[in-house]
Structure formats: C-alpha cells, structure tokens
Amino acid sequence: KNQVEQSPQSLIILEGKNCTLQCNYTVSPFSNLRWYKQDTGRGPVSLTIMTFSENTKSNGRYTATLDADTKQSSLHITASQLSDSASYICVVSAISQNFVFGPGTRLSVLP
Amino acid sequence: SQTIHQWPATLVQPVGSPLSLECTVEGTSNPNLYWYRQAAGRGLQLLFYSVGIGQISSEVPQNLSASRPQDRQFILSSKKLLLSDSGFYLCAWGPGTRFNQPQHFGDGTRLSIL
C-alpha cells in the first residue's frame, strides 16, 4: 500500500534556530516528491519538487533532500523566522500517476 | 501568470441545506482540477479530479458531487449537507499534460455545518 509518513507530528522551536522535518514513503514506482508549506487557513504552497535523480534542492532557507534508496526525504529550515510557522506537507507521486499526501508536520516558531 | 480563485472563504450552513462551492483558474488552458477536503489536524483527502470539461472522477463515496461546466471552472455541490461534511475544502490545479499532483492551491473554504 502506498503510504507517506511524516515526523514529527508537531515541532516547536525558537526563532533563529534550525530544524529538520522528515518524510518516509512506500510509494512505488517513485516519480517525484514535493514539499508544501501550508499557513493556517490557507492553501498549500509548493516549496520544492525533486525527481529520482535529484538528491538536494534549495529554495531560500529551505533545503530538501531525497534518498530514493531508503525512500526518505527531509526538509531543513535554516535560521527560522516567525513566518515559518505553518504545516509542512510531503507529497509523493508514483509513475502510475497516483499521488499520496502525508499528514503534515505542524511547526511553531516562537520569539 | 496563473491564478486560482475559490469562494466563499467561509460558510456556515444548516444540516440538510444545499451547497455550492466554486473554483476558477485563470492564465492556463485545459488544467487538471482537484477538490480536496482537510479535516482539522489531518492530511488532505482527494475528493474529485477532472482532466477536462464534463469529465469528473470521484475518489471516495460521499454526499458530495462535482461538475466542470467550463474549462477553468470547477464546482463542488451537495443537495443535502451532513454534519460530517464540515471541513476545509481546497481547490487545486495542475498542468493538463498528464494526471499528476496539483501544483497550485486556492485559499480554501472553511465549511461549518450546524
């Protein structure tokens, strides 16, 4: 069964600190993986997308990594800001065109 | 540039009343369109998707229906709302080259059933 798991479920950090969010998946055959940021009460916004051949992709202070062998991805946030408080969702697509959403990690950045 | 509009932003409806949520996309042609529901603290659940006018696929059996009367218009409806229909409804679109995960989401409609 195609599944996407994310950890931790929620995370609280202080402003300026770094953090890493995890995504593990069983979706196969793998096509691509996308990280979204969803502010409270808003729609998700795409941060990065990675295909099988890509190991790392950055978008400003956000850096996503992908290990297709272990079927794991991480999203690293550097020098966190209050505006980083949001839910971060991992979405994995299969070559068959099915895609699976993870449950998300709720990040709270405190001053 | 492409934009997606969804309305209303919030809606409070009594049980048994009808529903119509509308979504329109601008700046692109023949997009794939999606309706999602997000329960509080839960992940997104795909409800319907459409690859063209009049073509609707339902992912889960439910009290809702969808229609696509125009290329860039996607409507979510219900004849009689249930308490369990409460949630956050998101419309999304992706390029129509093939069915793939949506790339752009609307800002959602918060639906509360009383």
CSV table of C-alpha atoms in Angstrom, one decimal:
chain,number,residue,atom,x,y,z
A,1,LYS,CA,0.0,0.0,0.0
A,2,ASN,CA,1.3,3.4,-0.9
A,3,GLN,CA,1.9,5.5,2.2
A,4,VAL,CA,3.6,8.7,3.2
A,5,GLU,CA,4.6,9.2,6.9
A,6,GLN,CA,5.9,12.5,8.4
A,7,SER,CA,7.7,13.2,11.6
A,8,PRO,CA,7.5,14.8,14.0
A,9,GLN,CA,3.8,15.4,14.1
A,10,SER,CA,4.5,18.8,15.6
A,11,LEU,CA,7.6,20.8,16.5
A,12,ILE,CA,8.2,24.0,18.5
A,13,ILE,CA,11.5,25.9,18.0
A,14,LEU,CA,12.8,29.3,18.9
A,15,GLU,CA,13.3,32.0,16.2
A,16,GLY,CA,16.7,31.8,14.6
A,17,LYS,CA,17.2,28.0,15.2
A,18,ASN,CA,17.4,25.4,12.5
A,19,CYS,CA,15.1,22.4,12.2
A,20,THR,CA,14.7,19.3,10.1
A,21,LEU,CA,11.4,17.6,9.1
A,22,GLN,CA,11.2,14.0,7.9
A,23,CYS,CA,9.2,12.2,5.3
A,24,ASN,CA,9.2,8.4,4.7
A,25,TYR,CA,7.3,6.8,1.9
A,26,THR,CA,6.5,3.5,0.4
A,27,VAL,CA,5.1,4.9,-2.9
A,28,SER,CA,6.3,2.8,-5.8
A,29,PRO,CA,7.4,3.1,-8.5
A,30,PHE,CA,8.6,6.6,-7.5
A,31,SER,CA,8.2,9.6,-9.8
A,32,ASN,CA,8.7,12.7,-7.7
A,33,LEU,CA,8.4,14.2,-4.2
A,34,ARG,CA,7.1,17.7,-3.4
A,35,TRP,CA,7.2,19.7,-0.2
A,36,TYR,CA,4.4,22.1,0.5
A,37,LYS,CA,4.0,24.8,3.2
A,38,GLN,CA,0.5,25.5,4.4
A,39,ASP,CA,-0.2,28.6,6.5
A,40,THR,CA,-3.2,28.3,8.9
A,41,GLY,CA,-6.4,28.8,7.0
A,42,ARG,CA,-4.7,29.0,3.6
A,43,GLY,CA,-4.0,26.6,0.7
A,44,PRO,CA,-0.6,24.8,0.5
A,45,VAL,CA,2.2,26.4,-1.5
A,46,SER,CA,4.8,24.4,-3.2
A,47,LEU,CA,8.4,24.8,-1.8
A,48,THR,CA,10.4,22.2,-3.8
A,49,ILE,CA,9.9,19.3,-6.1
A,50,MET,CA,12.5,16.5,-6.6
A,51,THR,CA,12.7,13.7,-9.1
A,52,PHE,CA,14.5,10.4,-8.7
A,53,SER,CA,17.9,11.7,-9.8
A,54,GLU,CA,17.9,14.7,-7.5
A,55,ASN,CA,19.4,14.5,-4.0
A,56,THR,CA,19.2,18.1,-2.9
A,57,LYS,CA,17.2,21.1,-3.8
A,58,SER,CA,17.1,24.5,-2.1
A,59,ASN,CA,14.6,27.3,-2.0
A,60,GLY,CA,16.0,30.2,0.1
A,61,ARG,CA,16.3,29.0,3.7
A,62,TYR,CA,14.5,25.7,2.8
A,63,THR,CA,16.6,22.7,1.7
A,64,ALA,CA,15.1,19.4,0.8
A,65,THR,CA,17.0,16.2,0.4
A,66,LEU,CA,16.0,12.9,-1.1
A,67,ASP,CA,17.3,9.4,-0.7
A,68,ALA,CA,15.5,7.2,-3.2
A,69,ASP,CA,17.2,4.1,-1.9
A,70,THR,CA,15.9,4.4,1.6
A,71,LYS,CA,12.7,6.2,0.5
A,72,GLN,CA,13.3,9.1,2.8
A,73,SER,CA,13.2,12.9,2.4
A,74,SER,CA,13.9,15.7,4.7
A,75,LEU,CA,13.2,19.4,4.7
A,76,HIS,CA,15.8,21.5,6.5
A,77,ILE,CA,14.9,25.1,7.6
A,78,THR,CA,17.8,27.4,8.4
A,79,ALA,CA,17.6,30.4,10.7
A,80,SER,CA,13.9,30.0,11.3
A,81,GLN,CA,11.6,33.0,11.3
A,82,LEU,CA,8.2,33.6,12.8
A,83,SER,CA,6.7,33.4,9.4
A,84,ASP,CA,7.9,29.8,9.1
A,85,SER,CA,5.2,28.7,11.5
A,86,ALA,CA,3.0,26.5,9.3
A,87,SER,CA,2.2,22.9,8.4
A,88,TYR,CA,4.7,21.3,6.1
A,89,ILE,CA,3.3,18.6,3.8
A,90,CYS,CA,5.2,15.9,1.9
A,91,VAL,CA,3.5,14.6,-1.3
A,92,VAL,CA,4.9,11.6,-3.3
A,93,SER,CA,3.9,10.7,-6.8
A,94,ALA,CA,4.1,7.3,-8.4
A,95,ILE,CA,4.9,6.8,-12.1
A,96,SER,CA,1.4,5.4,-12.3
A,97,GLN,CA,0.3,9.0,-11.7
A,98,ASN,CA,-1.2,8.2,-8.3
A,99,PHE,CA,0.0,10.6,-5.6
A,100,VAL,CA,-0.2,10.4,-1.8
A,101,PHE,CA,-0.2,13.2,0.7
A,102,GLY,CA,1.5,12.9,4.1
A,103,PRO,CA,-0.3,14.1,7.2
A,104,GLY,CA,2.0,17.1,7.6
A,105,THR,CA,4.2,18.4,10.4
A,106,ARG,CA,3.0,21.4,12.3
A,107,LEU,CA,5.9,23.8,13.0
A,108,SER,CA,5.6,26.6,15.5
A,109,VAL,CA,8.4,29.2,15.7
A,110,LEU,CA,8.4,31.2,18.9
A,111,PRO,CA,10.1,34.6,19.5
B,1,SER,CA,0.6,34.3,-14.6
B,2,GLN,CA,-1.8,31.7,-13.4
B,3,THR,CA,-4.2,32.3,-10.6
B,4,ILE,CA,-6.8,30.3,-8.8
B,5,HIS,CA,-9.8,31.7,-7.1
B,6,GLN,CA,-12.1,30.0,-4.6
B,7,TRP,CA,-15.2,31.3,-2.9
B,8,PRO,CA,-16.6,31.8,-0.4
B,9,ALA,CA,-13.8,31.8,2.1
B,10,THR,CA,-16.1,30.8,5.0
B,11,LEU,CA,-19.5,29.3,5.0
B,12,VAL,CA,-21.9,28.3,7.8
B,13,GLN,CA,-24.8,26.1,6.7
B,14,PRO,CA,-27.5,24.1,8.5
B,15,VAL,CA,-27.8,20.4,8.2
B,16,GLY,CA,-29.9,19.4,5.1
B,17,SER,CA,-29.2,22.6,3.2
B,18,PRO,CA,-27.6,22.5,-0.3
B,19,LEU,CA,-24.1,23.5,-1.1
B,20,SER,CA,-22.2,25.1,-4.0
B,21,LEU,CA,-18.5,26.0,-3.9
B,22,GLU,CA,-16.9,27.5,-6.9
B,23,CYS,CA,-13.4,27.5,-8.1
B,24,THR,CA,-11.9,29.2,-11.2
B,25,VAL,CA,-8.5,29.2,-12.7
B,26,GLU,CA,-7.0,31.9,-14.9
B,27,GLY,CA,-4.0,32.1,-17.1
B,28,THR,CA,-3.9,28.4,-18.2
B,29,SER,CA,-5.7,26.1,-20.6
B,30,ASN,CA,-7.0,22.6,-20.1
B,31,PRO,CA,-5.8,22.3,-16.5
B,32,ASN,CA,-6.3,19.3,-14.3
B,33,LEU,CA,-8.6,20.4,-11.5
B,34,TYR,CA,-9.0,18.9,-8.0
B,35,TRP,CA,-11.2,19.2,-4.9
B,36,TYR,CA,-9.7,18.3,-1.5
B,37,ARG,CA,-11.1,18.2,2.0
B,38,GLN,CA,-8.9,18.7,5.0
B,39,ALA,CA,-10.3,17.7,8.4
B,40,ALA,CA,-8.8,19.5,11.4
B,41,GLY,CA,-5.3,18.2,12.1
B,42,ARG,CA,-5.5,15.7,9.3
B,43,GLY,CA,-4.0,15.4,5.8
B,44,LEU,CA,-5.6,16.3,2.6
B,45,GLN,CA,-8.2,13.9,1.2
B,46,LEU,CA,-8.7,14.0,-2.6
B,47,LEU,CA,-12.5,14.1,-3.3
B,48,PHE,CA,-12.7,14.7,-7.1
B,49,TYR,CA,-10.5,15.4,-10.0
B,50,SER,CA,-11.2,16.4,-13.6
B,51,VAL,CA,-9.0,16.2,-16.7
B,52,GLY,CA,-11.4,18.0,-18.9
B,53,ILE,CA,-14.9,19.6,-19.3
B,54,GLY,CA,-17.6,17.3,-18.1
B,55,GLN,CA,-15.0,14.6,-17.0
B,56,ILE,CA,-15.2,14.0,-13.3
B,57,SER,CA,-13.6,11.2,-11.3
B,58,SER,CA,-14.6,10.6,-7.7
B,59,GLU,CA,-12.1,9.2,-5.3
B,60,VAL,CA,-14.3,8.4,-2.3
B,61,PRO,CA,-18.1,7.7,-2.0
B,62,GLN,CA,-19.7,10.6,-0.3
B,63,ASN,CA,-22.5,13.1,0.0
B,64,LEU,CA,-20.9,15.5,-2.5
B,65,SER,CA,-20.7,15.8,-6.3
B,66,ALA,CA,-18.5,17.9,-8.6
B,67,SER,CA,-19.1,19.4,-12.0
B,68,ARG,CA,-16.9,21.1,-14.6
B,69,PRO,CA,-19.1,23.2,-16.9
B,70,GLN,CA,-16.2,25.2,-18.4
B,71,ASP,CA,-12.5,24.5,-18.9
B,72,ARG,CA,-11.4,26.6,-16.0
B,73,GLN,CA,-14.4,26.2,-13.6
B,74,PHE,CA,-14.8,23.5,-11.0
B,75,ILE,CA,-17.9,23.3,-8.8
B,76,LEU,CA,-18.4,21.3,-5.6
B,77,SER,CA,-22.0,20.6,-4.7
B,78,SER,CA,-24.3,18.8,-2.3
B,79,LYS,CA,-28.1,18.5,-2.3
B,80,LYS,CA,-28.3,17.9,1.5
B,81,LEU,CA,-25.4,18.7,3.8
B,82,LEU,CA,-24.5,16.4,6.7
B,83,LEU,CA,-22.6,17.3,9.9
B,84,SER,CA,-19.7,15.2,8.6
B,85,ASP,CA,-19.3,17.5,5.6
B,86,SER,CA,-17.8,20.1,7.8
B,87,GLY,CA,-14.1,20.8,7.0
B,88,PHE,CA,-11.7,22.9,5.0
B,89,TYR,CA,-12.2,22.5,1.2
B,90,LEU,CA,-9.4,23.2,-1.2
B,91,CYS,CA,-9.5,23.5,-4.9
B,92,ALA,CA,-6.3,23.0,-6.9
B,93,TRP,CA,-5.0,22.8,-10.4
B,94,GLY,CA,-2.1,21.2,-12.2
B,95,PRO,CA,-0.9,21.2,-15.9
B,96,GLY,CA,-3.1,19.1,-18.1
B,97,THR,CA,-0.2,17.2,-19.7
B,98,ARG,CA,-1.0,14.2,-17.5
B,99,PHE,CA,-2.6,13.5,-14.2
B,100,ASN,CA,-0.2,14.4,-11.6
B,101,GLN,CA,-0.2,16.0,-8.2
B,102,PRO,CA,-1.7,19.5,-8.1
B,103,GLN,CA,0.8,22.3,-8.1
B,104,HIS,CA,-1.3,25.3,-7.1
B,105,PHE,CA,-4.0,25.5,-4.4
B,106,GLY,CA,-6.7,28.0,-3.7
B,107,ASP,CA,-7.0,29.6,-0.3
B,108,GLY,CA,-9.8,27.2,0.7
B,109,THR,CA,-13.3,27.4,2.0
B,110,ARG,CA,-14.0,26.8,5.7
B,111,LEU,CA,-17.4,25.0,5.8
B,112,SER,CA,-19.2,24.6,9.1
B,113,ILE,CA,-22.4,22.6,9.4
B,114,LEU,CA,-24.7,23.4,12.2
